[in-house]
Short mmCIF file of C-alpha atoms in Angstrom, two decimals:
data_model
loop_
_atom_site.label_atom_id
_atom_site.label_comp_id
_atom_site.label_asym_id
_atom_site.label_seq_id
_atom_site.Cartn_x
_atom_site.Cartn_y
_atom_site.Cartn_z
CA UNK A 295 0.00 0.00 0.00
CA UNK A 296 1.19 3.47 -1.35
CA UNK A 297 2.40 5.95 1.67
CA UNK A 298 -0.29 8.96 1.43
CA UNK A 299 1.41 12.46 1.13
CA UNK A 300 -0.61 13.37 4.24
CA UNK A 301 1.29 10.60 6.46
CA UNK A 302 4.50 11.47 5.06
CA UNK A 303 3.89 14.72 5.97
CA UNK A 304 3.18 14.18 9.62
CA UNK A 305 5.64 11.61 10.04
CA UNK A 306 8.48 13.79 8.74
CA UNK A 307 8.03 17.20 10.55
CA UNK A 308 7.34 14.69 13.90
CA UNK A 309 10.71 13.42 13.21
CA UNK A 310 12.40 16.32 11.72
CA UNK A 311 11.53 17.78 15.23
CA UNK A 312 12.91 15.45 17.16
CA UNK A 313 16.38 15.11 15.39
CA UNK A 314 16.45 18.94 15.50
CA UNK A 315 16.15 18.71 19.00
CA UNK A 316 19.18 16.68 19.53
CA UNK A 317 21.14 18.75 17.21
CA UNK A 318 20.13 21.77 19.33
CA UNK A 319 22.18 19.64 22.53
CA UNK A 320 24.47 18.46 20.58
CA UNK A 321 24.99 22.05 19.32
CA UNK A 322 24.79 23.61 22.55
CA UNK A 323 27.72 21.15 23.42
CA UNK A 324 29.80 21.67 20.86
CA UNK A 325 30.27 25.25 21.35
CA UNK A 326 30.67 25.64 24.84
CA UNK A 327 33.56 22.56 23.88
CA UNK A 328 34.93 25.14 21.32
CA UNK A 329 35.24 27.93 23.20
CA UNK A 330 36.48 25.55 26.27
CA UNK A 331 39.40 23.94 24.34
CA UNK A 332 40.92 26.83 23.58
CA UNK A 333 42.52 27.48 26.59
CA UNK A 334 44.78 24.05 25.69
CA UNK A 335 45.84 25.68 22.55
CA UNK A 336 49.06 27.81 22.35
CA UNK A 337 47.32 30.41 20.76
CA UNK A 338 44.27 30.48 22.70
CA UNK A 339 42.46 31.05 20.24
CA UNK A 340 38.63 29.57 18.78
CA UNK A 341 39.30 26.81 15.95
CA UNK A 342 37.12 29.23 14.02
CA UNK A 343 36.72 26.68 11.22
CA UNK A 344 34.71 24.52 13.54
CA UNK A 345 33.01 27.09 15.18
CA UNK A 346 31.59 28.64 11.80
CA UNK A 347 30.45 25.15 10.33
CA UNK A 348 28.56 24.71 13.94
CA UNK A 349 26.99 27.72 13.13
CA UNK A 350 25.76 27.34 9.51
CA UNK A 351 24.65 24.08 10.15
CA UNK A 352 22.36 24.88 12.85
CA UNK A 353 20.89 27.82 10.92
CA UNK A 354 20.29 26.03 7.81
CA UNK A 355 18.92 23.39 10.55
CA UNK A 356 16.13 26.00 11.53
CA UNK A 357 15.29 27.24 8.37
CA UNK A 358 14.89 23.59 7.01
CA UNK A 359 12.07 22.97 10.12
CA UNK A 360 10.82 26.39 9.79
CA UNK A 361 10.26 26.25 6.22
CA UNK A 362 8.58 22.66 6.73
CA UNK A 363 6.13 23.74 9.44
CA UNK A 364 4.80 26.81 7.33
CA UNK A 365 4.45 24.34 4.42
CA UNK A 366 2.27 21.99 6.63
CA UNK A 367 -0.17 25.51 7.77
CA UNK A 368 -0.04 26.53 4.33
CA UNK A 369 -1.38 23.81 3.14
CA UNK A 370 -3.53 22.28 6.06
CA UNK A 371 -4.98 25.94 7.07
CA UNK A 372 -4.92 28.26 3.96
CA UNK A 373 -5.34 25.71 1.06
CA UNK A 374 -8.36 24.38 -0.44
CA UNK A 375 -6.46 21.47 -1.78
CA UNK A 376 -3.73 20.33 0.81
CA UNK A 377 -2.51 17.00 -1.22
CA UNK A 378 -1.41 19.54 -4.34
CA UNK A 379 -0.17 22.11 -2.25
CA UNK A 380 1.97 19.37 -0.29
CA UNK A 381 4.16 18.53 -3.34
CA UNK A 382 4.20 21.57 -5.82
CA UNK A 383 7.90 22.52 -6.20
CA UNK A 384 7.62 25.87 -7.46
CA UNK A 385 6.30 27.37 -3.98
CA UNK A 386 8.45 29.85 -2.57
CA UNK A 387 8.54 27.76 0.69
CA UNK A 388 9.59 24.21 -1.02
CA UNK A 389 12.47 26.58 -2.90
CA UNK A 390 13.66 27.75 0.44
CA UNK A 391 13.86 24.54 2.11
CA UNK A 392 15.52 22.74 -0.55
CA UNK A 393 18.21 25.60 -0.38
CA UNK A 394 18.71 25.11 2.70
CA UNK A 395 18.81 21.21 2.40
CA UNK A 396 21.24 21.75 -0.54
CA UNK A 397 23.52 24.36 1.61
CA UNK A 398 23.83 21.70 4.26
CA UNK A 399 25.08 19.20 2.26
CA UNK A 400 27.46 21.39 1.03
CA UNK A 401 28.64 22.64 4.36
CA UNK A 402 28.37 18.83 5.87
CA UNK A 403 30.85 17.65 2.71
CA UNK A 404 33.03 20.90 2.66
CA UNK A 405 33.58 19.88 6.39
CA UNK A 406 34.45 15.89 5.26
CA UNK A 407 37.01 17.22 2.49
CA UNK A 408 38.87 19.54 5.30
CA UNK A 409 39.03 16.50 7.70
CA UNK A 410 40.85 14.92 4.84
CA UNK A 411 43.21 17.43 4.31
CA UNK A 412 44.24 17.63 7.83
CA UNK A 413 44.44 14.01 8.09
CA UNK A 414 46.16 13.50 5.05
CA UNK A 415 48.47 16.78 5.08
CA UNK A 416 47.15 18.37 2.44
CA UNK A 417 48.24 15.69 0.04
CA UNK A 418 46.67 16.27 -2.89
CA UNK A 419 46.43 12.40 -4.39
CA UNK A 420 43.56 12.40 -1.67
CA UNK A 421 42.39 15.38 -1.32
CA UNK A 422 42.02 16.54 -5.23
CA UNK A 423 39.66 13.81 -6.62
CA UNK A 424 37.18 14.72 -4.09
CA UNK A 425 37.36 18.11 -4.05
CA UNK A 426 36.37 18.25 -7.93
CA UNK A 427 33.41 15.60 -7.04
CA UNK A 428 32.69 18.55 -4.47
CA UNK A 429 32.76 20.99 -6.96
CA UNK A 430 30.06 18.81 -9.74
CA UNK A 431 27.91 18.51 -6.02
CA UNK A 432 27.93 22.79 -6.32
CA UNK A 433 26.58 22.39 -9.82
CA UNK A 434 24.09 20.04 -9.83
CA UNK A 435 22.84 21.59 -6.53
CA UNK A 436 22.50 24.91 -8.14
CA UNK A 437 20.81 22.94 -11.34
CA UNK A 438 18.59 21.56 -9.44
CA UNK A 439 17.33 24.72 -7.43
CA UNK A 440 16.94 26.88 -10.84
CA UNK A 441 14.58 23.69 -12.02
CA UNK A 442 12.48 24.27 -8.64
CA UNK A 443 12.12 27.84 -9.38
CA UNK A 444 11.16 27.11 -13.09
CA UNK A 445 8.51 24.36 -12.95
CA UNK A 446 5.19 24.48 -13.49
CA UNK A 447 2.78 24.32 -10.87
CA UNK A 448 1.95 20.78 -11.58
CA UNK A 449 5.07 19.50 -11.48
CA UNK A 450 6.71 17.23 -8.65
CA UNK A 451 10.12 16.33 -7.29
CA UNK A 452 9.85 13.32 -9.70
CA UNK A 453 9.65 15.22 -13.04
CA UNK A 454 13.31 16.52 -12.28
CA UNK A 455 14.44 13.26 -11.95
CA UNK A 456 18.45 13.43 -13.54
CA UNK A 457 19.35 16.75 -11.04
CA UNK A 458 18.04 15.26 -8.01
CA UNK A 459 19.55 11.76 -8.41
CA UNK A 460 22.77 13.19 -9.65
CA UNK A 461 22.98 15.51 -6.87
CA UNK A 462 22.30 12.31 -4.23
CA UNK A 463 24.50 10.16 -5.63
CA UNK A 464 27.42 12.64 -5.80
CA UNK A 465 27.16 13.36 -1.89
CA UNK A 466 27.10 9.58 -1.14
CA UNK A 467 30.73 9.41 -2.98
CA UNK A 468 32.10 12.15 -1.10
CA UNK A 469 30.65 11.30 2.03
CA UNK A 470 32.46 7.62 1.45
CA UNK A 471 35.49 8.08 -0.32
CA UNK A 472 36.43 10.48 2.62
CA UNK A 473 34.88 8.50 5.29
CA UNK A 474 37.16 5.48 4.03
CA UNK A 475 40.75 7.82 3.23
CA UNK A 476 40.40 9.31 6.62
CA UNK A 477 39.55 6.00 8.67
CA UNK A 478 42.49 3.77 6.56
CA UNK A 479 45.12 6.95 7.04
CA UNK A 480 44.25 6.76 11.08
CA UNK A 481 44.47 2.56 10.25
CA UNK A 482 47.76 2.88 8.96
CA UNK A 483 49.08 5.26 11.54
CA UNK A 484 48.16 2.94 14.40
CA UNK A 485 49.54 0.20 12.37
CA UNK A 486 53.07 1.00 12.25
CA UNK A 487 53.65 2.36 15.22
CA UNK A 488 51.80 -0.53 17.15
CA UNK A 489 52.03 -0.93 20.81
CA UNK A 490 52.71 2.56 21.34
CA UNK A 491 49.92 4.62 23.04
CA UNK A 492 49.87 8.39 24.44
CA UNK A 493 47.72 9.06 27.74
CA UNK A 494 46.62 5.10 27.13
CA UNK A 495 44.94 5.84 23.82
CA UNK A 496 45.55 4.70 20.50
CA UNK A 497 44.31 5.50 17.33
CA UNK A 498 41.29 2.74 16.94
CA UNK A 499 38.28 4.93 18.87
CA UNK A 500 39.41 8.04 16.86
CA UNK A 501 39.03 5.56 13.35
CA UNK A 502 35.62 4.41 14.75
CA UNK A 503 33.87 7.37 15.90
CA UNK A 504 34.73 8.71 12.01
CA UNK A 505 33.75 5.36 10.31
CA UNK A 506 30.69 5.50 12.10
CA UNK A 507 29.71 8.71 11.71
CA UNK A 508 30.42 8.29 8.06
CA UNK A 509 28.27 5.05 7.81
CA UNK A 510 25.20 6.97 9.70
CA UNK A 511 25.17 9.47 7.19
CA UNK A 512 26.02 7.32 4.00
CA UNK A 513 22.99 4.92 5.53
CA UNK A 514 20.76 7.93 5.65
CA UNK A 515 21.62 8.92 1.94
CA UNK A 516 21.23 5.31 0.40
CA UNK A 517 18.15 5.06 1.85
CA UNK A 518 16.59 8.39 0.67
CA UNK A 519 18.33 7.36 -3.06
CA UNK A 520 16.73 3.81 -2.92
CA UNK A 521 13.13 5.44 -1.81
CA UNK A 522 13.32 8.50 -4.48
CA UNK A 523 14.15 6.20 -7.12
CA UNK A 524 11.19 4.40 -6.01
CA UNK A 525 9.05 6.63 -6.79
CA UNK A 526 7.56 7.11 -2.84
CA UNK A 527 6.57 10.33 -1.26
CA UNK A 528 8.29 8.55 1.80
CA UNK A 529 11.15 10.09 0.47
CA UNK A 530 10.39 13.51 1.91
CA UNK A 531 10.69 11.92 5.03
CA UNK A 532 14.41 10.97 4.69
CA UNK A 533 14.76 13.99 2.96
CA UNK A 534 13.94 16.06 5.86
CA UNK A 535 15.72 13.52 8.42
CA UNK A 536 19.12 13.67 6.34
CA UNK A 537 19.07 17.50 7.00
CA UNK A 538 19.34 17.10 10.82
CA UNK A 539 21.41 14.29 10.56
CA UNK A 540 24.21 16.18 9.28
CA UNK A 541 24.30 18.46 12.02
CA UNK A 542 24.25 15.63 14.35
CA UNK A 543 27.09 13.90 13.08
CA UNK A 544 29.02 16.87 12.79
CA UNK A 545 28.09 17.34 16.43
CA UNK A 546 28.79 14.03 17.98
CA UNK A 547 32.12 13.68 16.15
CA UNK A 548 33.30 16.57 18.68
CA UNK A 549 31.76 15.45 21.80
CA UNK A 550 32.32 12.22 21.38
CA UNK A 551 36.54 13.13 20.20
CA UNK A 552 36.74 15.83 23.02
CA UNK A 553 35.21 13.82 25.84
CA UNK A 554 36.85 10.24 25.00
CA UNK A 555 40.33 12.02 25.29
CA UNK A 556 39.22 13.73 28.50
CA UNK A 557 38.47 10.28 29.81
CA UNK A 558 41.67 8.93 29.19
CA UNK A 559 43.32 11.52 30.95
CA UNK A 560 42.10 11.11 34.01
CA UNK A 561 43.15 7.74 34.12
CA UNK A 562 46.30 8.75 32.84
CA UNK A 563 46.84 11.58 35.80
CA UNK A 564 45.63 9.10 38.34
CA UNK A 565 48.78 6.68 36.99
CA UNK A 566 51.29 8.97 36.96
CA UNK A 567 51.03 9.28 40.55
CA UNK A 568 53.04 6.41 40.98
CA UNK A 569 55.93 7.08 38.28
CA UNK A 570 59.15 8.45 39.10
CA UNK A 571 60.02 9.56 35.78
CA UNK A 572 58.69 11.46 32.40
CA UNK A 573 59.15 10.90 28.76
CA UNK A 574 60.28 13.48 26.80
CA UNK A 575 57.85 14.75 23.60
CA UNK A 576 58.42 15.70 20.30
CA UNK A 577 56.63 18.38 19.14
CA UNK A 578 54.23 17.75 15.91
CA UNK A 579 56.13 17.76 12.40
CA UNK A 580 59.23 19.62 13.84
CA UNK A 581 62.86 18.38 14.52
CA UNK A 582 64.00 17.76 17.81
CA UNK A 583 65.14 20.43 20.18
CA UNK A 584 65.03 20.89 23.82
CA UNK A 585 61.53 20.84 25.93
CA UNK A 586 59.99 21.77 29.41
CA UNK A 587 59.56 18.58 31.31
CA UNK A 588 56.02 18.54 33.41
CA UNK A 589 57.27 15.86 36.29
CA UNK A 590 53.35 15.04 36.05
CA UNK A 591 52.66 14.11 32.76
CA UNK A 592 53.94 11.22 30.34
CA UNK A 593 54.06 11.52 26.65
CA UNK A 594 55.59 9.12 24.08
CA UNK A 595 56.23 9.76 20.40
CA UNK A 596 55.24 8.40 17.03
CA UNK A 597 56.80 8.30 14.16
CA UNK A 598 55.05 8.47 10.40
CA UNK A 599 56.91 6.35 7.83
CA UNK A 600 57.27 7.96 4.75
CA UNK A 601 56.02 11.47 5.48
CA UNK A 602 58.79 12.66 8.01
CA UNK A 603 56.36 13.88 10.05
CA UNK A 604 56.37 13.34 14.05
CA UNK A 605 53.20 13.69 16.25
CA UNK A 606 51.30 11.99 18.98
CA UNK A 607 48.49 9.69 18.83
CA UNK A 608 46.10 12.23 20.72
CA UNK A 609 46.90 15.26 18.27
CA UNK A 610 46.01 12.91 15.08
CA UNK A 611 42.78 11.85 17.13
CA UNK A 612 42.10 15.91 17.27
CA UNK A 613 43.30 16.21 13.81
CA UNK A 614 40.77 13.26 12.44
CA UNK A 615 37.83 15.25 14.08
CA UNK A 616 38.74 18.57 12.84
CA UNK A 617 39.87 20.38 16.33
#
């Protein structure tokens, strides 16, 4: 039995509102982590990067669920004919909330490519490929918008068929060929320098906080794909889901990064107690030279084959999550 556009259209602001509502903790989090952490920095300064994606994804959040809610009184209190006004395209309102679907995504895979080129150092065997699939994302986004604003007012998401499925597919190869380069680059890293840990970490929870994260969201956008190319007005509900999800992702990458490291701390500080000696560091991709020794804390160092590069397990589990 078909899904009715009416259910669909209950169902998704019901759950649209609930995933906004975690975003808004998870949000609420993240910043006060931002502004927190910066204090451990030697600048002491906001990772401003962070701090504006935060931002734009929670206001193109809100205008997503605004936009949806004045679609559902539009057409439940000021239409004759709810079912039509429900899926016309060419409204102002279904324009504006597919902009701001489309400017998450971008935001959400602009953030994806930058964890890349952190993790990777900005080498650009990795990081170039993507970047141009990000850059045909940008123009079949934009496509797709101008054919909103230019259909007729009979026509349906459906009818624009090649820009929408284009558009989907493209984010699902971003969102996996980074999701795969970042978690294999942490792989390797833990890999050759096995057996060596920093504060009693290694680099395993920092690989599967980002392959999950990245299989939540690729999940979400297969599903949506599978159910558009179906034909089903349960679409709009994944639609409208995927939107929040990204923010939550983005979100619970940094609490879960910021407050797994904290954890391990404390354990570490409680063992240190009991040594009678520290380890000298090595400061991250510079050559060695003389360093303050804290007689409380214990640090050991990594090396990366290959690169030259020198930096602790715990700064590549910040670098992986973007902090």
């Amino acid at each position: 039995m078909a899904v009715s556009i009416f259910e669909v259209a209950l169902v998704s602001i019901f759950l649209e509102s609930f995933l906004y509502g975690v975003f808004a903790v998870l949000f609420a989090i993240s910043i006060f982590i931002l502004f927190t952490s910066r204090r451990k920095d030697s600048n002491g300064e906001v990772n401003k990067p962070m701090l504006v994606t935060c931002l734009a994804l929670f206001t193109f959040s809100t205008v997503h669920i605004a936009t949806d809610l004045r679609r559902l009184l539009d057409a439940f209190i000021r239409s004759d004919d709810p079912s039509t006004q429900l899926v016309k395209i060419d409204d102002t309102t279904y324009i504006v909330k597919s902009a701001a679907y489309t400017a998450q995504t971008w935001v959400g895979d602009g953030l994806m490519i930058y964890r890349l080129y952190l993790v990777w150092n900005g080498d650009k065997r990795a990081v170039f490929p993507i970047y141009l699939c990000f850059l045909a994302s940008v123009g079949v986004g934009i496509g797709a918008l101008r054919g909103f604003a230019g259909a007729s007012s009979s026509s349906t998401i459906f009818q624009l068929h090649n820009w929408v499925v284009s558009f989907f597919a493209i984010t699902l190869v971003v969102n996996f060929a980074c999701t795969s380069l970042i978690a294999a680059r942490l792989l390797y890293i833990h890999r050759t320098t096995q057996g060596v840990k920093v504060f009693g970490r290694s680099l395993i929870p920092a690989a599967t906080i980002i392959i999950e994260s990245g299989a939540i969201y690729s999940v979400c956008l297969i599903t949506l794909l599978v159910l558009f190319l179906s034909g089903s007005y349960a679409q709009y509900i994944a639609l409208d889901a995927v939107t929040q999800i990204i923010g939550v992702v983005f979100s619970f990458v940094i609490v879960r990064v910021v407050l797994g490291i904290s954890s391990e701390n404390r354990r570490f500080n409680r063992s240190t107690l009991r040594s009678s000696y520290p380890r000298i560091p090595q400061s991250l991709g510079q050559p060695f030279r003389p360093v303050n020794v804290n007689i409380s804390t214990m640090s050991h160092t990594n090396a990366i084959p290959d690169t030259g590069v020198e930096e602790t397990q715990s700064d590549f589990a910040h670098k992986s999550s973007g902090l």
